[in-house]
Amino acid sequence: MKSAGIIGMIAGIIFFGIGCDSSSTGGGGGTPTEITGGDVSGIWAADQSPYLIMGDISVPEGDTLKIFAGVEVLFQGYYSLNVAGTLIGNGTFSDSIYFTAADESEGWHGVRFNKAVGDFLYCVIEHGHAWGDNPDGKGGGIYADSSSVWLAHCAIRHCSADTSIYGYGGGLYSNQYVQLEFCEISDNSARIGGGLSCSGVANLAGCRIINNSANDGGGIHGDVFSEVSLNSTYIIGNSAVWGGGGGYFASPYGFIDGIDDAALIRYCQISENSAGQFGGGLMFDWGLAPDLINCTLVDNNSASDGAAVYALTAGLSLVNSIISGNEGNNAIFLMDIGSTVTEISYSDFWENGGGNMMGDGVPDSFGNLEGTNANGDSCDTYLNIFLDPAFDIDNAGAYHLSSISPCIDAGDPVAELDPDGSIADMGAFYFP
């Protein structure tokens, strides 16, 4: 179903935690250092931690601030860390870096990049709040304007963005480039994009997007021109008042200057997300042609159409996936707004309340059992099956396949083989 590297990521990392002790703050073993405000650069080390931030601080253009493992950056009021140069947070597996607030209810104004660079390794960013007009109301934990930000083994949690029209990205907002590897984005909120919002490139691998909320895009929001890629990522328990509980990818103007938004979702589990209207799991707006490959969409719900997926677009590709136990008017809603062919193939549909698929974009003969697949199971002309996937759910909530699952070796035979050399399985997790 996928390469050994991806398999290892999904099996060993997706439910691994972020690799640091994210349950408590650290950095209390040194001599406290007071920073009254102004420009900062150089090195912050654990023996001078916690760093007590008494005003807005800035890393100037051309300068670098490097923070080492064990440091706690403790904001004493609603202040921000503004970066026009380079910020490096170099924590370790056993000794993370914390960016947090002395008063959790007041919070702080987050890390705010402007034409800058940020690298975070084993960092926890929490209790950041973005209030006010544009841009102050965007990016509760991290705001990145025309910047490149990389995070690995990090947590962004308990952050929020404004509830006004400017409130994008409760945990993180980026309009250029952001990459997250093995990170957890949890318990954040915003008007749009509770976990994160991007209008540039966003690559997520081995991440967990959990318990975030918003009006639109409870977990993830992709705006105009965004290119969102989710690999081996676990999206669970996110909610949206309107649409896109797990992820909401918006392109309200469709094709602009020949460029349209893109969303590629591979080897992901999308479960227990909800929407007050459309798209409990995922919602794709005008102009998108998203690809979902080897995904497991289970137990999502919506008050209206598309409990798992709501797509106002042509060209949706859903291959080698499992859609099961979703509750709404239907599991997948497809509107046909163009000539691009929708591909729904080599997937398993089971016990979806309200039906499996509705809309003008549903492929002809979908769901009509007209043949058998390589396993001898009844299938439609697109090699979709309609059988109990027989999950084996582990303690972390991962929907693995049991040994009796009809999804084993039932994927597209021309797709990459499983590591054992067998035909690809359906779903996010292959059966070893």
Short mmCIF file of N, CA and C in Angstrom, two decimals, residues 44-170:
data_model
loop_
_atom_site.label_atom_id
_atom_site.label_comp_id
_atom_site.label_asym_id
_atom_site.label_seq_id
_atom_site.Cartn_x
_atom_site.Cartn_y
_atom_site.Cartn_z
N TRP A 44 19.72 31.78 24.36
CA TRP A 44 19.03 31.62 25.64
C TRP A 44 19.23 30.17 26.08
N ALA A 45 19.75 29.99 27.29
CA ALA A 45 20.10 28.66 27.78
C ALA A 45 19.35 28.33 29.06
N ALA A 46 19.31 27.04 29.39
CA ALA A 46 18.52 26.56 30.51
C ALA A 46 18.99 27.10 31.85
N ASP A 47 20.29 27.40 31.99
CA ASP A 47 20.78 27.87 33.28
C ASP A 47 20.34 29.29 33.60
N GLN A 48 19.72 29.96 32.63
CA GLN A 48 19.17 31.30 32.86
C GLN A 48 17.65 31.32 32.70
N SER A 49 17.06 30.14 32.71
CA SER A 49 15.61 29.99 32.54
C SER A 49 14.93 29.89 33.90
N PRO A 50 13.68 30.37 34.01
CA PRO A 50 12.81 30.86 32.94
C PRO A 50 13.15 32.29 32.53
N TYR A 51 12.86 32.58 31.26
CA TYR A 51 12.98 33.94 30.74
C TYR A 51 11.63 34.62 30.91
N LEU A 52 11.59 35.64 31.75
CA LEU A 52 10.35 36.33 32.09
C LEU A 52 10.19 37.53 31.16
N ILE A 53 9.23 37.45 30.26
CA ILE A 53 9.06 38.47 29.23
C ILE A 53 8.11 39.55 29.75
N MET A 54 8.64 40.79 29.90
CA MET A 54 7.91 41.88 30.52
C MET A 54 7.38 42.90 29.51
N GLY A 55 7.58 42.64 28.22
CA GLY A 55 7.11 43.54 27.16
C GLY A 55 7.29 42.88 25.81
N ASP A 56 6.83 43.53 24.76
CA ASP A 56 7.02 42.98 23.41
C ASP A 56 8.51 42.89 23.10
N ILE A 57 8.92 41.76 22.53
CA ILE A 57 10.32 41.57 22.16
C ILE A 57 10.41 41.26 20.68
N SER A 58 11.57 41.57 20.07
CA SER A 58 11.73 41.42 18.62
C SER A 58 13.12 40.89 18.29
N VAL A 59 13.17 39.97 17.32
CA VAL A 59 14.42 39.53 16.71
C VAL A 59 14.57 40.32 15.42
N PRO A 60 15.53 41.27 15.36
CA PRO A 60 15.63 42.15 14.19
C PRO A 60 16.05 41.40 12.93
N GLU A 61 15.78 41.99 11.80
CA GLU A 61 16.22 41.45 10.52
C GLU A 61 17.74 41.29 10.53
N GLY A 62 18.21 40.14 10.09
CA GLY A 62 19.64 39.86 10.06
C GLY A 62 20.19 39.25 11.32
N ASP A 63 19.40 39.21 12.40
CA ASP A 63 19.84 38.63 13.67
C ASP A 63 19.18 37.28 13.89
N THR A 64 19.75 36.52 14.83
CA THR A 64 19.23 35.19 15.18
C THR A 64 19.12 35.06 16.69
N LEU A 65 18.01 34.52 17.13
CA LEU A 65 17.85 34.11 18.52
C LEU A 65 17.75 32.60 18.55
N LYS A 66 18.68 31.96 19.29
CA LYS A 66 18.69 30.51 19.40
C LYS A 66 18.39 30.12 20.83
N ILE A 67 17.36 29.31 21.01
CA ILE A 67 16.91 28.89 22.33
C ILE A 67 17.21 27.40 22.49
N PHE A 68 17.86 27.05 23.60
CA PHE A 68 18.29 25.67 23.79
C PHE A 68 17.32 24.90 24.69
N ALA A 69 17.52 23.59 24.74
CA ALA A 69 16.65 22.68 25.48
C ALA A 69 16.52 23.10 26.94
N GLY A 70 15.31 22.90 27.47
CA GLY A 70 15.07 23.17 28.88
C GLY A 70 14.66 24.58 29.20
N VAL A 71 14.59 25.45 28.21
CA VAL A 71 14.23 26.85 28.45
C VAL A 71 12.71 27.00 28.49
N GLU A 72 12.24 27.80 29.44
CA GLU A 72 10.85 28.22 29.47
C GLU A 72 10.79 29.72 29.21
N VAL A 73 10.05 30.09 28.18
CA VAL A 73 9.84 31.50 27.85
C VAL A 73 8.45 31.86 28.38
N LEU A 74 8.43 32.65 29.46
CA LEU A 74 7.19 32.87 30.21
C LEU A 74 6.76 34.33 30.07
N PHE A 75 5.71 34.55 29.31
CA PHE A 75 5.22 35.90 29.05
C PHE A 75 4.37 36.38 30.22
N GLN A 76 4.76 37.54 30.78
CA GLN A 76 4.12 38.07 31.98
C GLN A 76 2.88 38.89 31.68
N GLY A 77 2.55 39.08 30.44
CA GLY A 77 1.37 39.81 30.02
C GLY A 77 1.11 39.53 28.55
N TYR A 78 0.20 40.31 27.97
CA TYR A 78 -0.18 40.09 26.58
C TYR A 78 0.87 40.70 25.65
N TYR A 79 2.01 40.01 25.58
CA TYR A 79 3.14 40.46 24.78
C TYR A 79 3.42 39.45 23.68
N SER A 80 4.18 39.89 22.69
CA SER A 80 4.49 39.02 21.55
C SER A 80 5.99 38.89 21.36
N LEU A 81 6.38 37.79 20.72
CA LEU A 81 7.75 37.59 20.24
C LEU A 81 7.71 37.81 18.74
N ASN A 82 8.18 38.97 18.29
CA ASN A 82 8.16 39.34 16.88
C ASN A 82 9.48 38.97 16.23
N VAL A 83 9.42 38.33 15.07
CA VAL A 83 10.63 37.84 14.42
C VAL A 83 10.71 38.40 13.00
N ALA A 84 11.76 39.20 12.76
CA ALA A 84 12.07 39.65 11.40
C ALA A 84 13.35 39.01 10.90
N GLY A 85 14.06 38.33 11.80
CA GLY A 85 15.28 37.61 11.45
C GLY A 85 15.05 36.12 11.47
N THR A 86 15.78 35.42 12.36
CA THR A 86 15.68 33.97 12.47
C THR A 86 15.49 33.57 13.93
N LEU A 87 14.53 32.68 14.17
CA LEU A 87 14.31 32.12 15.49
C LEU A 87 14.51 30.62 15.42
N ILE A 88 15.37 30.08 16.30
CA ILE A 88 15.64 28.65 16.35
C ILE A 88 15.35 28.16 17.76
N GLY A 89 14.45 27.21 17.88
CA GLY A 89 14.18 26.55 19.15
C GLY A 89 14.66 25.13 19.07
N ASN A 90 15.73 24.81 19.78
CA ASN A 90 16.39 23.51 19.64
C ASN A 90 16.22 22.69 20.92
N GLY A 91 15.00 22.18 21.13
CA GLY A 91 14.75 21.31 22.27
C GLY A 91 15.18 19.89 21.99
N THR A 92 14.97 19.01 22.97
CA THR A 92 15.31 17.60 22.81
C THR A 92 14.13 16.75 23.24
N PHE A 93 14.25 15.45 22.97
CA PHE A 93 13.18 14.51 23.32
C PHE A 93 12.83 14.58 24.80
N SER A 94 13.82 14.69 25.66
CA SER A 94 13.61 14.66 27.10
C SER A 94 13.56 16.04 27.74
N ASP A 95 13.83 17.09 26.98
CA ASP A 95 13.92 18.43 27.56
C ASP A 95 13.43 19.45 26.54
N SER A 96 12.13 19.69 26.57
CA SER A 96 11.51 20.56 25.57
C SER A 96 11.69 22.03 25.92
N ILE A 97 11.36 22.87 24.96
CA ILE A 97 11.29 24.31 25.15
C ILE A 97 9.83 24.70 25.25
N TYR A 98 9.51 25.60 26.18
CA TYR A 98 8.12 26.02 26.38
C TYR A 98 7.98 27.51 26.13
N PHE A 99 6.98 27.86 25.32
CA PHE A 99 6.54 29.24 25.13
C PHE A 99 5.14 29.30 25.73
N THR A 100 4.97 30.03 26.82
CA THR A 100 3.70 29.98 27.52
C THR A 100 3.43 31.30 28.25
N ALA A 101 2.29 31.38 28.92
CA ALA A 101 1.86 32.61 29.58
C ALA A 101 1.80 32.42 31.09
N ALA A 102 2.19 33.45 31.82
CA ALA A 102 2.06 33.41 33.28
C ALA A 102 0.59 33.37 33.68
N ASP A 103 -0.24 34.11 32.96
CA ASP A 103 -1.68 34.13 33.19
C ASP A 103 -2.34 33.47 31.98
N GLU A 104 -2.79 32.24 32.14
CA GLU A 104 -3.33 31.50 31.00
C GLU A 104 -4.59 32.14 30.43
N SER A 105 -5.39 32.79 31.27
CA SER A 105 -6.62 33.40 30.77
C SER A 105 -6.33 34.64 29.93
N GLU A 106 -5.32 35.42 30.32
CA GLU A 106 -4.92 36.58 29.53
C GLU A 106 -4.12 36.15 28.31
N GLY A 107 -3.25 35.17 28.51
CA GLY A 107 -2.44 34.65 27.43
C GLY A 107 -1.34 35.61 27.01
N TRP A 108 -0.81 35.37 25.83
CA TRP A 108 0.21 36.23 25.22
C TRP A 108 -0.09 36.28 23.72
N HIS A 109 0.64 37.09 22.97
CA HIS A 109 0.26 37.33 21.57
C HIS A 109 1.00 36.44 20.58
N GLY A 110 1.65 35.39 21.06
CA GLY A 110 2.23 34.41 20.18
C GLY A 110 3.56 34.82 19.57
N VAL A 111 4.11 33.89 18.76
CA VAL A 111 5.32 34.15 17.98
C VAL A 111 4.87 34.66 16.62
N ARG A 112 5.36 35.86 16.24
CA ARG A 112 4.83 36.51 15.05
C ARG A 112 5.98 36.82 14.08
N PHE A 113 5.97 36.05 12.96
CA PHE A 113 7.02 36.16 11.95
C PHE A 113 6.60 37.13 10.85
N ASN A 114 7.55 37.93 10.39
CA ASN A 114 7.33 38.83 9.26
C ASN A 114 8.55 38.78 8.35
N LYS A 115 8.39 38.10 7.20
CA LYS A 115 9.50 37.91 6.26
C LYS A 115 10.70 37.33 6.98
N ALA A 116 10.45 36.23 7.69
CA ALA A 116 11.45 35.67 8.59
C ALA A 116 11.50 34.16 8.46
N VAL A 117 12.36 33.55 9.29
CA VAL A 117 12.56 32.11 9.28
C VAL A 117 12.43 31.59 10.70
N GLY A 118 11.73 30.47 10.86
CA GLY A 118 11.60 29.85 12.17
C GLY A 118 11.80 28.35 12.10
N ASP A 119 12.62 27.81 13.00
CA ASP A 119 12.83 26.37 13.14
C ASP A 119 12.54 25.99 14.58
N PHE A 120 11.60 25.05 14.77
CA PHE A 120 11.23 24.61 16.10
C PHE A 120 11.40 23.10 16.19
N LEU A 121 12.16 22.64 17.17
CA LEU A 121 12.34 21.22 17.42
C LEU A 121 12.05 20.95 18.88
N TYR A 122 11.10 20.05 19.15
CA TYR A 122 10.70 19.71 20.52
C TYR A 122 10.35 20.99 21.30
N CYS A 123 9.36 21.70 20.80
CA CYS A 123 8.87 22.91 21.45
C CYS A 123 7.38 22.77 21.75
N VAL A 124 6.94 23.42 22.82
CA VAL A 124 5.53 23.50 23.17
C VAL A 124 5.13 24.96 23.15
N ILE A 125 4.11 25.27 22.36
CA ILE A 125 3.59 26.64 22.26
C ILE A 125 2.14 26.59 22.74
N GLU A 126 1.86 27.32 23.81
CA GLU A 126 0.53 27.19 24.42
C GLU A 126 0.03 28.54 24.95
N HIS A 127 -1.30 28.64 25.04
CA HIS A 127 -1.99 29.79 25.62
C HIS A 127 -1.70 31.10 24.89
N GLY A 128 -1.45 31.01 23.58
CA GLY A 128 -1.32 32.21 22.77
C GLY A 128 -2.68 32.64 22.25
N HIS A 129 -2.95 33.92 22.26
CA HIS A 129 -4.25 34.43 21.81
C HIS A 129 -4.03 35.61 20.87
N ALA A 130 -4.74 35.60 19.75
CA ALA A 130 -4.63 36.68 18.76
C ALA A 130 -5.95 37.43 18.72
N TRP A 131 -5.93 38.67 19.18
CA TRP A 131 -7.13 39.48 19.21
C TRP A 131 -6.91 40.76 18.42
N GLY A 132 -7.96 41.25 17.78
CA GLY A 132 -7.88 42.52 17.08
C GLY A 132 -8.11 42.40 15.59
N ASP A 133 -7.84 43.50 14.89
CA ASP A 133 -8.02 43.54 13.44
C ASP A 133 -6.86 42.82 12.75
N ASN A 134 -6.92 42.80 11.42
CA ASN A 134 -5.86 42.19 10.63
C ASN A 134 -4.57 43.02 10.75
N PRO A 135 -3.41 42.42 11.04
CA PRO A 135 -3.17 40.98 11.20
C PRO A 135 -3.19 40.48 12.64
N ASP A 136 -3.47 41.39 13.59
CA ASP A 136 -3.34 41.02 15.00
C ASP A 136 -4.27 39.89 15.41
N GLY A 137 -5.39 39.72 14.68
CA GLY A 137 -6.35 38.70 15.04
C GLY A 137 -6.07 37.33 14.46
N LYS A 138 -4.95 37.18 13.75
CA LYS A 138 -4.62 35.90 13.13
C LYS A 138 -3.47 35.21 13.87
N GLY A 139 -3.54 33.88 13.94
CA GLY A 139 -2.43 33.10 14.46
C GLY A 139 -2.23 33.23 15.95
N GLY A 140 -3.01 32.47 16.73
CA GLY A 140 -2.90 32.57 18.18
C GLY A 140 -1.55 32.12 18.71
N GLY A 141 -1.08 30.96 18.25
CA GLY A 141 0.22 30.45 18.70
C GLY A 141 1.35 30.96 17.84
N ILE A 142 1.20 30.82 16.52
CA ILE A 142 2.20 31.28 15.56
C ILE A 142 1.49 32.01 14.42
N TYR A 143 2.01 33.19 14.09
CA TYR A 143 1.56 33.95 12.93
C TYR A 143 2.77 34.10 12.02
N ALA A 144 2.65 33.65 10.77
CA ALA A 144 3.78 33.68 9.84
C ALA A 144 3.37 34.37 8.55
N ASP A 145 3.82 35.61 8.38
CA ASP A 145 3.52 36.41 7.19
C ASP A 145 4.76 36.43 6.30
N SER A 146 4.60 35.92 5.07
CA SER A 146 5.70 35.90 4.10
C SER A 146 6.95 35.27 4.71
N SER A 147 6.76 34.18 5.42
CA SER A 147 7.83 33.55 6.18
C SER A 147 7.86 32.05 5.93
N SER A 148 8.97 31.44 6.29
CA SER A 148 9.14 29.99 6.20
C SER A 148 9.33 29.44 7.60
N VAL A 149 8.43 28.53 7.99
CA VAL A 149 8.45 28.00 9.36
C VAL A 149 8.43 26.48 9.31
N TRP A 150 9.31 25.87 10.07
CA TRP A 150 9.41 24.41 10.17
C TRP A 150 9.28 24.01 11.62
N LEU A 151 8.43 23.01 11.89
CA LEU A 151 8.25 22.48 13.24
C LEU A 151 8.34 20.97 13.19
N ALA A 152 9.05 20.38 14.16
CA ALA A 152 9.13 18.93 14.28
C ALA A 152 9.03 18.55 15.75
N HIS A 153 8.22 17.54 16.03
CA HIS A 153 8.02 17.05 17.39
C HIS A 153 7.60 18.18 18.32
N CYS A 154 6.65 18.98 17.86
CA CYS A 154 6.18 20.13 18.62
C CYS A 154 4.70 19.98 18.96
N ALA A 155 4.26 20.75 19.94
CA ALA A 155 2.85 20.83 20.29
C ALA A 155 2.41 22.28 20.27
N ILE A 156 1.26 22.53 19.64
CA ILE A 156 0.61 23.84 19.71
C ILE A 156 -0.77 23.59 20.30
N ARG A 157 -1.03 24.16 21.47
CA ARG A 157 -2.26 23.78 22.18
C ARG A 157 -2.83 24.96 22.97
N HIS A 158 -4.13 24.90 23.17
CA HIS A 158 -4.84 25.89 23.98
C HIS A 158 -4.58 27.32 23.50
N CYS A 159 -4.55 27.49 22.18
CA CYS A 159 -4.38 28.81 21.59
C CYS A 159 -5.67 29.21 20.87
N SER A 160 -5.81 30.49 20.57
CA SER A 160 -7.03 30.94 19.90
C SER A 160 -6.76 32.18 19.06
N ALA A 161 -7.61 32.36 18.05
CA ALA A 161 -7.59 33.56 17.22
C ALA A 161 -8.93 34.26 17.37
N ASP A 162 -9.00 35.48 16.89
CA ASP A 162 -10.17 36.32 17.08
C ASP A 162 -11.43 35.68 16.51
N THR A 163 -12.57 36.02 17.09
CA THR A 163 -13.85 35.51 16.60
C THR A 163 -14.43 36.40 15.50
N SER A 164 -13.73 37.48 15.14
CA SER A 164 -14.20 38.38 14.08
C SER A 164 -13.80 37.83 12.72
N ILE A 165 -14.03 38.62 11.68
CA ILE A 165 -13.70 38.19 10.32
C ILE A 165 -12.20 38.01 10.13
N TYR A 166 -11.39 38.51 11.06
CA TYR A 166 -9.94 38.40 10.94
C TYR A 166 -9.39 37.18 11.67
N GLY A 167 -10.25 36.40 12.30
CA GLY A 167 -9.79 35.33 13.18
C GLY A 167 -9.45 34.04 12.46
N TYR A 168 -8.27 33.98 11.86
CA TYR A 168 -7.80 32.80 11.14
C TYR A 168 -6.67 32.13 11.93
N GLY A 169 -6.74 30.80 12.04
CA GLY A 169 -5.63 30.04 12.59
C GLY A 169 -5.48 30.15 14.09
N GLY A 170 -6.30 29.40 14.83
CA GLY A 170 -6.18 29.45 16.28
C GLY A 170 -4.82 29.03 16.77
#
